[in-house]
Amino acid sequence: MSTRTGHGEAFARANDRPHADRDDLPTLVDFVRTRADPGVLLELGVGTGRLAIPLAKAGVRAYGVDDSPSMLARLRAKDPDRLVTVFEGCMTEPPITAPFGCVLIACDTVAALPDRAAWAKCFGAVAQRLSADGRLIVEGALPDPASWGGPTRLPRPEELDLLAHNVALRLTERYEDYAQRPFTPVSPKCVSVYQRVL
């Protein structure tokens, strides 16, 4: 992801730690795999491959983009069979243009972009790379309501929807998590799925 530029091995080594005890990885893999039709996935901000490698092992043709060479080096070390095809580059201008059945922006990765203009550029790049029936999946924590109206790099659901609308994508699903629990006003995060406006 674009804000990782300049981060080295120490940052890459620590990248997985906040999610080391995440127990929903099988649920996430199943959720994404069943929405990657055809089964070709691009993960933006792929990092060390914590999600892309299990998705590839589940049968998805997985591609990843990250701008951190250290992150990608760790991914390659964890993926000796080269199940995930990786590219060094930023989320706003991914250096791969083939159509994808699914684009995944997971784990608050969109919040790593510096501002709303970068969010918009990222969504525009996604729209250009989705197949006709492709899906964009965005996972993110929600900002504290006390901060709403002030500066935040955590987009609210309605901001995601507007970004999608501006590039002719529409919301088709929204849940609290990958287990598809209902999204409510007090949900701590949301998983949103977008498709092209037909």
Short mmCIF file of C-alpha atoms in Angstrom, two decimals:
data_model
loop_
_atom_site.label_atom_id
_atom_site.label_comp_id
_atom_site.label_asym_id
_atom_site.label_seq_id
_atom_site.Cartn_x
_atom_site.Cartn_y
_atom_site.Cartn_z
CA MET A 1 0.00 0.00 0.00
CA SER A 2 1.25 3.42 -0.82
CA THR A 3 1.98 4.70 2.68
CA ARG A 4 4.35 1.83 3.35
CA THR A 5 7.05 3.27 1.11
CA GLY A 6 10.27 3.56 3.08
CA HIS A 7 9.29 0.97 5.68
CA GLY A 8 11.83 -1.78 5.92
CA GLU A 9 12.24 -5.22 7.37
CA ALA A 10 11.22 -4.33 10.94
CA PHE A 11 7.86 -3.01 9.75
CA ALA A 12 7.33 -6.07 7.55
CA ARG A 13 8.25 -8.41 10.40
CA ALA A 14 5.67 -6.77 12.66
CA ASN A 15 2.92 -6.61 10.04
CA ASP A 16 1.12 -9.83 10.94
CA ARG A 17 1.26 -9.40 14.71
CA PRO A 18 -1.96 -7.37 15.15
CA HIS A 19 -3.85 -10.15 13.36
CA ALA A 20 -1.98 -13.18 14.68
CA ASP A 21 -4.90 -14.27 16.85
CA ARG A 22 -7.52 -13.66 14.19
CA ASP A 23 -9.74 -16.73 14.22
CA ASP A 24 -11.92 -16.00 11.19
CA LEU A 25 -9.40 -16.80 8.45
CA PRO A 26 -11.28 -19.91 7.17
CA THR A 27 -14.51 -17.88 7.14
CA LEU A 28 -12.79 -15.04 5.29
CA VAL A 29 -11.31 -17.42 2.72
CA ASP A 30 -14.69 -19.02 2.07
CA PHE A 31 -16.44 -15.64 1.83
CA VAL A 32 -13.94 -14.26 -0.68
CA ARG A 33 -13.54 -17.49 -2.66
CA THR A 34 -17.28 -17.77 -3.32
CA ARG A 35 -17.36 -14.20 -4.61
CA ALA A 36 -14.32 -14.41 -6.86
CA ASP A 37 -16.06 -15.43 -10.08
CA PRO A 38 -14.15 -16.23 -12.14
CA GLY A 39 -11.69 -17.29 -9.48
CA VAL A 40 -9.07 -14.62 -10.12
CA LEU A 41 -8.30 -12.31 -7.21
CA LEU A 42 -6.28 -9.13 -6.82
CA GLU A 43 -5.46 -8.10 -3.26
CA LEU A 44 -4.37 -4.50 -2.85
CA GLY A 45 -1.97 -4.00 0.04
CA VAL A 46 -1.18 -7.72 0.03
CA GLY A 47 1.55 -7.29 2.64
CA THR A 48 3.16 -10.56 3.69
CA GLY A 49 0.45 -12.69 2.10
CA ARG A 50 -1.43 -13.54 5.29
CA LEU A 51 -4.70 -13.64 3.31
CA ALA A 52 -3.57 -14.16 -0.28
CA ILE A 53 -1.63 -17.36 0.40
CA PRO A 54 -4.56 -19.20 2.07
CA LEU A 55 -6.86 -17.97 -0.71
CA ALA A 56 -4.46 -19.35 -3.32
CA LYS A 57 -4.30 -22.66 -1.45
CA ALA A 58 -8.12 -22.73 -1.59
CA GLY A 59 -8.00 -22.65 -5.39
CA VAL A 60 -8.15 -18.93 -6.15
CA ARG A 61 -5.68 -17.53 -8.68
CA ALA A 62 -4.25 -14.86 -6.42
CA TYR A 63 -2.34 -11.72 -7.37
CA GLY A 64 -1.10 -9.12 -4.93
CA VAL A 65 0.17 -5.55 -5.02
CA ASP A 66 2.19 -3.82 -2.33
CA ASP A 67 4.73 -1.03 -2.42
CA SER A 68 6.93 -2.46 0.31
CA PRO A 69 9.79 -4.62 -1.00
CA SER A 70 10.29 -6.00 2.51
CA MET A 71 6.65 -7.08 2.71
CA LEU A 72 6.86 -8.80 -0.65
CA ALA A 73 10.13 -10.50 0.28
CA ARG A 74 8.48 -12.00 3.35
CA LEU A 75 5.49 -13.08 1.23
CA ARG A 76 7.79 -14.87 -1.21
CA ALA A 77 9.59 -16.58 1.67
CA LYS A 78 6.24 -17.86 2.97
CA ASP A 79 5.14 -18.91 -0.52
CA PRO A 80 7.95 -21.07 -1.96
CA ASP A 81 5.59 -22.56 -4.55
CA ARG A 82 4.79 -19.08 -5.89
CA LEU A 83 1.04 -19.57 -5.52
CA VAL A 84 0.59 -15.79 -5.33
CA THR A 85 1.81 -13.59 -8.19
CA VAL A 86 3.02 -10.31 -6.72
CA PHE A 87 3.80 -6.86 -8.07
CA GLU A 88 5.53 -3.98 -6.38
CA GLY A 89 3.42 -0.85 -6.72
CA CYS A 90 0.83 1.33 -5.03
CA MET A 91 -2.87 0.76 -4.53
CA THR A 92 -3.84 3.86 -6.46
CA GLU A 93 -1.98 2.75 -9.60
CA PRO A 94 -1.67 -1.04 -9.49
CA PRO A 95 0.90 -2.23 -12.06
CA ILE A 96 -1.37 -4.93 -13.45
CA THR A 97 -4.43 -4.43 -15.64
CA ALA A 98 -5.90 -7.87 -16.37
CA PRO A 99 -9.60 -8.19 -15.45
CA PHE A 100 -10.21 -9.73 -12.04
CA GLY A 101 -13.26 -11.51 -10.71
CA CYS A 102 -12.59 -10.02 -7.30
CA VAL A 103 -10.52 -7.21 -5.82
CA LEU A 104 -9.92 -7.39 -2.06
CA ILE A 105 -8.99 -4.48 0.19
CA ALA A 106 -8.86 -6.07 3.64
CA CYS A 107 -7.99 -5.22 7.24
CA ASP A 108 -8.35 -1.43 7.15
CA THR A 109 -5.88 -1.22 4.26
CA VAL A 110 -7.84 1.59 2.63
CA ALA A 111 -7.14 3.68 5.72
CA ALA A 112 -3.43 3.54 4.92
CA LEU A 113 -4.03 5.84 1.97
CA PRO A 114 -3.28 9.45 2.90
CA ASP A 115 -6.55 11.19 2.05
CA ARG A 116 -9.92 11.04 0.33
CA ALA A 117 -8.41 11.91 -3.04
CA ALA A 118 -6.27 8.78 -2.77
CA TRP A 119 -9.32 6.72 -1.77
CA ALA A 120 -11.08 7.95 -4.90
CA LYS A 121 -8.10 7.17 -7.11
CA CYS A 122 -7.88 3.68 -5.62
CA PHE A 123 -11.57 2.97 -6.27
CA GLY A 124 -11.17 4.24 -9.82
CA ALA A 125 -8.25 1.88 -10.38
CA VAL A 126 -10.32 -1.01 -9.01
CA ALA A 127 -13.23 -0.26 -11.33
CA GLN A 128 -10.88 -0.36 -14.32
CA ARG A 129 -9.61 -3.80 -13.30
CA LEU A 130 -12.84 -5.63 -12.44
CA SER A 131 -14.37 -8.10 -14.85
CA ALA A 132 -17.95 -7.43 -15.97
CA ASP A 133 -19.32 -9.49 -13.08
CA GLY A 134 -16.45 -8.79 -10.71
CA ARG A 135 -16.76 -7.78 -7.08
CA LEU A 136 -14.88 -5.37 -4.88
CA ILE A 137 -14.68 -6.44 -1.21
CA VAL A 138 -13.66 -3.81 1.33
CA GLU A 139 -13.13 -4.64 5.00
CA GLY A 140 -12.55 -1.96 7.56
CA ALA A 141 -13.01 -0.84 11.12
CA LEU A 142 -15.36 2.05 11.65
CA PRO A 143 -14.22 5.38 13.03
CA ASP A 144 -15.29 6.37 16.50
CA PRO A 145 -18.59 8.27 16.09
CA ALA A 146 -17.09 11.03 18.24
CA SER A 147 -14.66 11.75 15.41
CA TRP A 148 -17.27 11.92 12.67
CA GLY A 149 -17.15 15.25 10.95
CA GLY A 150 -13.50 15.64 11.91
CA PRO A 151 -10.36 14.37 10.21
CA THR A 152 -10.11 10.58 10.04
CA ARG A 153 -8.47 8.08 7.75
CA LEU A 154 -11.13 5.47 8.49
CA PRO A 155 -13.89 5.89 5.88
CA ARG A 156 -17.47 5.54 7.05
CA PRO A 157 -19.75 3.15 5.12
CA GLU A 158 -21.53 5.99 3.35
CA GLU A 159 -18.16 7.35 2.20
CA LEU A 160 -17.26 3.95 0.75
CA ASP A 161 -20.64 3.86 -1.00
CA LEU A 162 -20.07 7.30 -2.52
CA LEU A 163 -16.59 6.34 -3.71
CA ALA A 164 -18.07 3.27 -5.34
CA HIS A 165 -20.99 5.18 -6.86
CA ASN A 166 -18.60 7.65 -8.45
CA VAL A 167 -16.96 4.83 -10.43
CA ALA A 168 -20.23 3.06 -11.35
CA LEU A 169 -20.11 0.41 -8.63
CA ARG A 170 -23.06 -0.36 -6.38
CA LEU A 171 -23.33 -1.92 -2.93
CA THR A 172 -24.73 -5.46 -3.09
CA GLU A 173 -23.86 -6.82 0.36
CA ARG A 174 -22.80 -5.43 3.72
CA TYR A 175 -22.13 -7.32 6.92
CA GLU A 176 -20.43 -6.80 10.25
CA ASP A 177 -17.90 -9.51 9.43
CA TYR A 178 -17.10 -12.37 7.09
CA ALA A 179 -19.48 -14.63 9.04
CA GLN A 180 -22.21 -12.41 7.54
CA ARG A 181 -23.55 -11.17 10.83
CA PRO A 182 -25.93 -8.24 10.22
CA PHE A 183 -24.39 -4.82 10.05
CA THR A 184 -25.85 -2.43 12.64
CA PRO A 185 -25.18 1.15 13.77
CA VAL A 186 -23.02 -0.22 16.61
CA SER A 187 -20.98 -2.68 14.55
CA PRO A 188 -17.23 -2.19 15.11
CA LYS A 189 -16.41 -2.82 11.45
CA CYS A 190 -18.04 -3.68 8.16
CA VAL A 191 -17.42 -5.86 5.14
CA SER A 192 -18.85 -4.28 1.98
CA VAL A 193 -19.25 -5.90 -1.43
CA TYR A 194 -19.67 -3.84 -4.61
CA GLN A 195 -20.44 -4.74 -8.22
CA ARG A 196 -20.79 -2.83 -11.46
CA VAL A 197 -23.96 -0.85 -12.08
CA LEU A 198 -25.70 -2.63 -14.98
#
